[in-house]
Amino acid sequence: MRFLVDFNVGRAVADYLRQAGHDAAFVGDADPCMSDVEILLWAVREHRIVVTMDTDFGELVYHSGYPHSGVLLLRMPGARREMKIHIVGWILEHHAGDLPGHFCVFDAGVLRIR
């Protein structure tokens, strides 16, 4: 799978995804200050699923109508990198086929797929 990991999720998650055999780009390698719109455009252009902790992506997708190739929103404020990696691994193990083209929210131990 192809992912675009937002700066707020961290390089460790991008590295984990690469080690697991996925094509993962990290926003921080291109521009840590990249806007959310630019991130979505990059992800659509390269058919990548955005992994983010930024709730503004819901606004962009649902209210402003921006296209996406899939968004995985992690609602895990204050989570350490180890926990983010664990949760992303769990999501991929159990829901990898549900991610492309869907807006998914992980919150309080539950993954909601829209």
JSON list of C-alpha atoms in Angstrom, two decimals:
[
{"chain": "A", "resi": 1, "resn": "MET", "atom": "CA", "xyz": [0.00, 0.00, 0.00]},
{"chain": "A", "resi": 2, "resn": "ARG", "atom": "CA", "xyz": [1.02, 3.60, -0.50]},
{"chain": "A", "resi": 3, "resn": "PHE", "atom": "CA", "xyz": [0.92, 6.06, 2.41]},
{"chain": "A", "resi": 4, "resn": "LEU", "atom": "CA", "xyz": [1.65, 9.71, 3.06]},
{"chain": "A", "resi": 5, "resn": "VAL", "atom": "CA", "xyz": [2.45, 10.20, 6.74]},
{"chain": "A", "resi": 6, "resn": "ASP", "atom": "CA", "xyz": [1.72, 13.67, 8.07]},
{"chain": "A", "resi": 7, "resn": "PHE", "atom": "CA", "xyz": [4.37, 15.51, 10.07]},
{"chain": "A", "resi": 8, "resn": "ASN", "atom": "CA", "xyz": [2.22, 15.32, 13.23]},
{"chain": "A", "resi": 9, "resn": "VAL", "atom": "CA", "xyz": [2.21, 11.50, 13.14]},
{"chain": "A", "resi": 10, "resn": "GLY", "atom": "CA", "xyz": [5.99, 11.30, 12.91]},
{"chain": "A", "resi": 11, "resn": "ARG", "atom": "CA", "xyz": [8.82, 9.78, 10.95]},
{"chain": "A", "resi": 12, "resn": "ALA", "atom": "CA", "xyz": [8.81, 6.63, 13.13]},
{"chain": "A", "resi": 13, "resn": "VAL", "atom": "CA", "xyz": [5.43, 5.60, 11.70]},
{"chain": "A", "resi": 14, "resn": "ALA", "atom": "CA", "xyz": [6.64, 6.21, 8.13]},
{"chain": "A", "resi": 15, "resn": "ASP", "atom": "CA", "xyz": [9.76, 4.14, 8.88]},
{"chain": "A", "resi": 16, "resn": "TYR", "atom": "CA", "xyz": [7.60, 1.36, 10.35]},
{"chain": "A", "resi": 17, "resn": "LEU", "atom": "CA", "xyz": [5.41, 1.30, 7.25]},
{"chain": "A", "resi": 18, "resn": "ARG", "atom": "CA", "xyz": [8.47, 1.08, 4.99]},
{"chain": "A", "resi": 19, "resn": "GLN", "atom": "CA", "xyz": [9.93, -1.75, 7.06]},
{"chain": "A", "resi": 20, "resn": "ALA", "atom": "CA", "xyz": [6.59, -3.55, 6.76]},
{"chain": "A", "resi": 21, "resn": "GLY", "atom": "CA", "xyz": [6.94, -3.40, 2.95]},
{"chain": "A", "resi": 22, "resn": "HIS", "atom": "CA", "xyz": [4.75, -0.41, 2.17]},
{"chain": "A", "resi": 23, "resn": "ASP", "atom": "CA", "xyz": [5.57, 2.65, 0.09]},
{"chain": "A", "resi": 24, "resn": "ALA", "atom": "CA", "xyz": [5.47, 5.42, 2.70]},
{"chain": "A", "resi": 25, "resn": "ALA", "atom": "CA", "xyz": [6.39, 9.06, 2.15]},
{"chain": "A", "resi": 26, "resn": "PHE", "atom": "CA", "xyz": [6.85, 11.42, 5.11]},
{"chain": "A", "resi": 27, "resn": "VAL", "atom": "CA", "xyz": [5.63, 15.00, 4.80]},
{"chain": "A", "resi": 28, "resn": "GLY", "atom": "CA", "xyz": [8.54, 16.20, 6.95]},
{"chain": "A", "resi": 29, "resn": "ASP", "atom": "CA", "xyz": [11.00, 15.09, 4.26]},
{"chain": "A", "resi": 30, "resn": "ALA", "atom": "CA", "xyz": [9.38, 17.43, 1.74]},
{"chain": "A", "resi": 31, "resn": "ASP", "atom": "CA", "xyz": [8.11, 20.38, 3.80]},
{"chain": "A", "resi": 32, "resn": "PRO", "atom": "CA", "xyz": [7.17, 20.19, 7.50]},
{"chain": "A", "resi": 33, "resn": "CYS", "atom": "CA", "xyz": [4.98, 23.27, 7.02]},
{"chain": "A", "resi": 34, "resn": "MET", "atom": "CA", "xyz": [3.04, 21.86, 4.04]},
{"chain": "A", "resi": 35, "resn": "SER", "atom": "CA", "xyz": [-0.63, 22.82, 4.13]},
{"chain": "A", "resi": 36, "resn": "ASP", "atom": "CA", "xyz": [-3.34, 20.20, 4.54]},
{"chain": "A", "resi": 37, "resn": "VAL", "atom": "CA", "xyz": [-4.63, 20.97, 1.05]},
{"chain": "A", "resi": 38, "resn": "GLU", "atom": "CA", "xyz": [-1.17, 20.39, -0.42]},
{"chain": "A", "resi": 39, "resn": "ILE", "atom": "CA", "xyz": [-0.95, 17.10, 1.47]},
{"chain": "A", "resi": 40, "resn": "LEU", "atom": "CA", "xyz": [-4.28, 15.93, 0.07]},
{"chain": "A", "resi": 41, "resn": "LEU", "atom": "CA", "xyz": [-3.30, 16.94, -3.47]},
{"chain": "A", "resi": 42, "resn": "TRP", "atom": "CA", "xyz": [0.00, 15.06, -3.17]},
{"chain": "A", "resi": 43, "resn": "ALA", "atom": "CA", "xyz": [-1.77, 11.98, -1.83]},
{"chain": "A", "resi": 44, "resn": "VAL", "atom": "CA", "xyz": [-4.36, 11.99, -4.63]},
{"chain": "A", "resi": 45, "resn": "ARG", "atom": "CA", "xyz": [-1.71, 12.54, -7.29]},
{"chain": "A", "resi": 46, "resn": "GLU", "atom": "CA", "xyz": [0.29, 9.54, -6.05]},
{"chain": "A", "resi": 47, "resn": "HIS", "atom": "CA", "xyz": [-2.66, 7.40, -4.86]},
{"chain": "A", "resi": 48, "resn": "ARG", "atom": "CA", "xyz": [-1.55, 7.50, -1.23]},
{"chain": "A", "resi": 49, "resn": "ILE", "atom": "CA", "xyz": [-3.53, 7.13, 1.98]},
{"chain": "A", "resi": 50, "resn": "VAL", "atom": "CA", "xyz": [-2.93, 10.07, 4.32]},
{"chain": "A", "resi": 51, "resn": "VAL", "atom": "CA", "xyz": [-2.08, 9.08, 7.90]},
{"chain": "A", "resi": 52, "resn": "THR", "atom": "CA", "xyz": [-2.66, 12.08, 10.14]},
{"chain": "A", "resi": 53, "resn": "MET", "atom": "CA", "xyz": [-3.64, 13.29, 13.59]},
{"chain": "A", "resi": 54, "resn": "ASP", "atom": "CA", "xyz": [-5.07, 16.54, 12.20]},
{"chain": "A", "resi": 55, "resn": "THR", "atom": "CA", "xyz": [-8.86, 16.71, 12.42]},
{"chain": "A", "resi": 56, "resn": "ASP", "atom": "CA", "xyz": [-8.91, 19.49, 9.80]},
{"chain": "A", "resi": 57, "resn": "PHE", "atom": "CA", "xyz": [-8.81, 16.77, 7.13]},
{"chain": "A", "resi": 58, "resn": "GLY", "atom": "CA", "xyz": [-12.43, 15.93, 7.95]},
{"chain": "A", "resi": 59, "resn": "GLU", "atom": "CA", "xyz": [-13.40, 19.52, 7.23]},
{"chain": "A", "resi": 60, "resn": "LEU", "atom": "CA", "xyz": [-11.51, 19.48, 3.91]},
{"chain": "A", "resi": 61, "resn": "VAL", "atom": "CA", "xyz": [-13.00, 16.19, 2.75]},
{"chain": "A", "resi": 62, "resn": "TYR", "atom": "CA", "xyz": [-16.57, 16.46, 4.01]},
{"chain": "A", "resi": 63, "resn": "HIS", "atom": "CA", "xyz": [-17.30, 20.19, 3.99]},
{"chain": "A", "resi": 64, "resn": "SER", "atom": "CA", "xyz": [-15.00, 21.57, 1.31]},
{"chain": "A", "resi": 65, "resn": "GLY", "atom": "CA", "xyz": [-15.26, 18.55, -0.98]},
{"chain": "A", "resi": 66, "resn": "TYR", "atom": "CA", "xyz": [-11.58, 17.89, -1.57]},
{"chain": "A", "resi": 67, "resn": "PRO", "atom": "CA", "xyz": [-10.91, 14.52, -3.18]},
{"chain": "A", "resi": 68, "resn": "HIS", "atom": "CA", "xyz": [-8.80, 11.94, -1.38]},
{"chain": "A", "resi": 69, "resn": "SER", "atom": "CA", "xyz": [-7.36, 8.47, -1.89]},
{"chain": "A", "resi": 70, "resn": "GLY", "atom": "CA", "xyz": [-8.03, 7.55, 1.71]},
{"chain": "A", "resi": 71, "resn": "VAL", "atom": "CA", "xyz": [-7.44, 9.19, 5.07]},
{"chain": "A", "resi": 72, "resn": "LEU", "atom": "CA", "xyz": [-6.56, 7.47, 8.33]},
{"chain": "A", "resi": 73, "resn": "LEU", "atom": "CA", "xyz": [-7.16, 9.94, 11.16]},
{"chain": "A", "resi": 74, "resn": "LEU", "atom": "CA", "xyz": [-5.60, 8.88, 14.44]},
{"chain": "A", "resi": 75, "resn": "ARG", "atom": "CA", "xyz": [-7.29, 10.53, 17.39]},
{"chain": "A", "resi": 76, "resn": "MET", "atom": "CA", "xyz": [-4.55, 9.80, 19.87]},
{"chain": "A", "resi": 77, "resn": "PRO", "atom": "CA", "xyz": [-3.51, 13.08, 21.47]},
{"chain": "A", "resi": 78, "resn": "GLY", "atom": "CA", "xyz": [-0.27, 12.76, 23.38]},
{"chain": "A", "resi": 79, "resn": "ALA", "atom": "CA", "xyz": [0.39, 9.22, 22.14]},
{"chain": "A", "resi": 80, "resn": "ARG", "atom": "CA", "xyz": [4.01, 8.13, 22.05]},
{"chain": "A", "resi": 81, "resn": "ARG", "atom": "CA", "xyz": [5.56, 6.85, 18.84]},
{"chain": "A", "resi": 82, "resn": "GLU", "atom": "CA", "xyz": [5.47, 3.25, 20.07]},
{"chain": "A", "resi": 83, "resn": "MET", "atom": "CA", "xyz": [1.70, 3.44, 20.58]},
{"chain": "A", "resi": 84, "resn": "LYS", "atom": "CA", "xyz": [1.15, 5.02, 17.15]},
{"chain": "A", "resi": 85, "resn": "ILE", "atom": "CA", "xyz": [3.19, 2.26, 15.53]},
{"chain": "A", "resi": 86, "resn": "HIS", "atom": "CA", "xyz": [1.28, -0.41, 17.44]},
{"chain": "A", "resi": 87, "resn": "ILE", "atom": "CA", "xyz": [-2.10, 1.01, 16.44]},
{"chain": "A", "resi": 88, "resn": "VAL", "atom": "CA", "xyz": [-1.16, 1.49, 12.78]},
{"chain": "A", "resi": 89, "resn": "GLY", "atom": "CA", "xyz": [0.11, -2.10, 12.72]},
{"chain": "A", "resi": 90, "resn": "TRP", "atom": "CA", "xyz": [-3.14, -3.35, 14.25]},
{"chain": "A", "resi": 91, "resn": "ILE", "atom": "CA", "xyz": [-5.21, -1.35, 11.75]},
{"chain": "A", "resi": 92, "resn": "LEU", "atom": "CA", "xyz": [-3.24, -2.77, 8.83]},
{"chain": "A", "resi": 93, "resn": "GLU", "atom": "CA", "xyz": [-3.50, -6.31, 10.18]},
{"chain": "A", "resi": 94, "resn": "HIS", "atom": "CA", "xyz": [-7.27, -6.12, 10.58]},
{"chain": "A", "resi": 95, "resn": "HIS", "atom": "CA", "xyz": [-8.50, -3.44, 8.14]},
{"chain": "A", "resi": 96, "resn": "ALA", "atom": "CA", "xyz": [-5.93, -2.90, 5.38]},
{"chain": "A", "resi": 97, "resn": "GLY", "atom": "CA", "xyz": [-8.49, -3.57, 2.64]},
{"chain": "A", "resi": 98, "resn": "ASP", "atom": "CA", "xyz": [-10.87, -0.98, 4.09]},
{"chain": "A", "resi": 99, "resn": "LEU", "atom": "CA", "xyz": [-8.45, 1.97, 3.97]},
{"chain": "A", "resi": 100, "resn": "PRO", "atom": "CA", "xyz": [-8.11, 2.89, 0.26]},
{"chain": "A", "resi": 101, "resn": "GLY", "atom": "CA", "xyz": [-10.68, 5.47, -0.75]},
{"chain": "A", "resi": 102, "resn": "HIS", "atom": "CA", "xyz": [-12.25, 5.72, 2.69]},
{"chain": "A", "resi": 103, "resn": "PHE", "atom": "CA", "xyz": [-12.09, 8.23, 5.51]},
{"chain": "A", "resi": 104, "resn": "CYS", "atom": "CA", "xyz": [-11.19, 6.21, 8.61]},
{"chain": "A", "resi": 105, "resn": "VAL", "atom": "CA", "xyz": [-11.03, 7.46, 12.18]},
{"chain": "A", "resi": 106, "resn": "PHE", "atom": "CA", "xyz": [-9.33, 5.60, 15.01]},
{"chain": "A", "resi": 107, "resn": "ASP", "atom": "CA", "xyz": [-10.64, 6.85, 18.35]},
{"chain": "A", "resi": 108, "resn": "ALA", "atom": "CA", "xyz": [-10.76, 5.23, 21.78]},
{"chain": "A", "resi": 109, "resn": "GLY", "atom": "CA", "xyz": [-9.82, 1.80, 20.48]},
{"chain": "A", "resi": 110, "resn": "VAL", "atom": "CA", "xyz": [-12.36, 1.76, 17.65]},
{"chain": "A", "resi": 111, "resn": "LEU", "atom": "CA", "xyz": [-11.83, 2.24, 13.91]},
{"chain": "A", "resi": 112, "resn": "ARG", "atom": "CA", "xyz": [-14.75, 3.90, 12.11]},
{"chain": "A", "resi": 113, "resn": "ILE", "atom": "CA", "xyz": [-14.77, 3.58, 8.33]},
{"chain": "A", "resi": 114, "resn": "ARG", "atom": "CA", "xyz": [-16.80, 5.95, 6.15]}
]
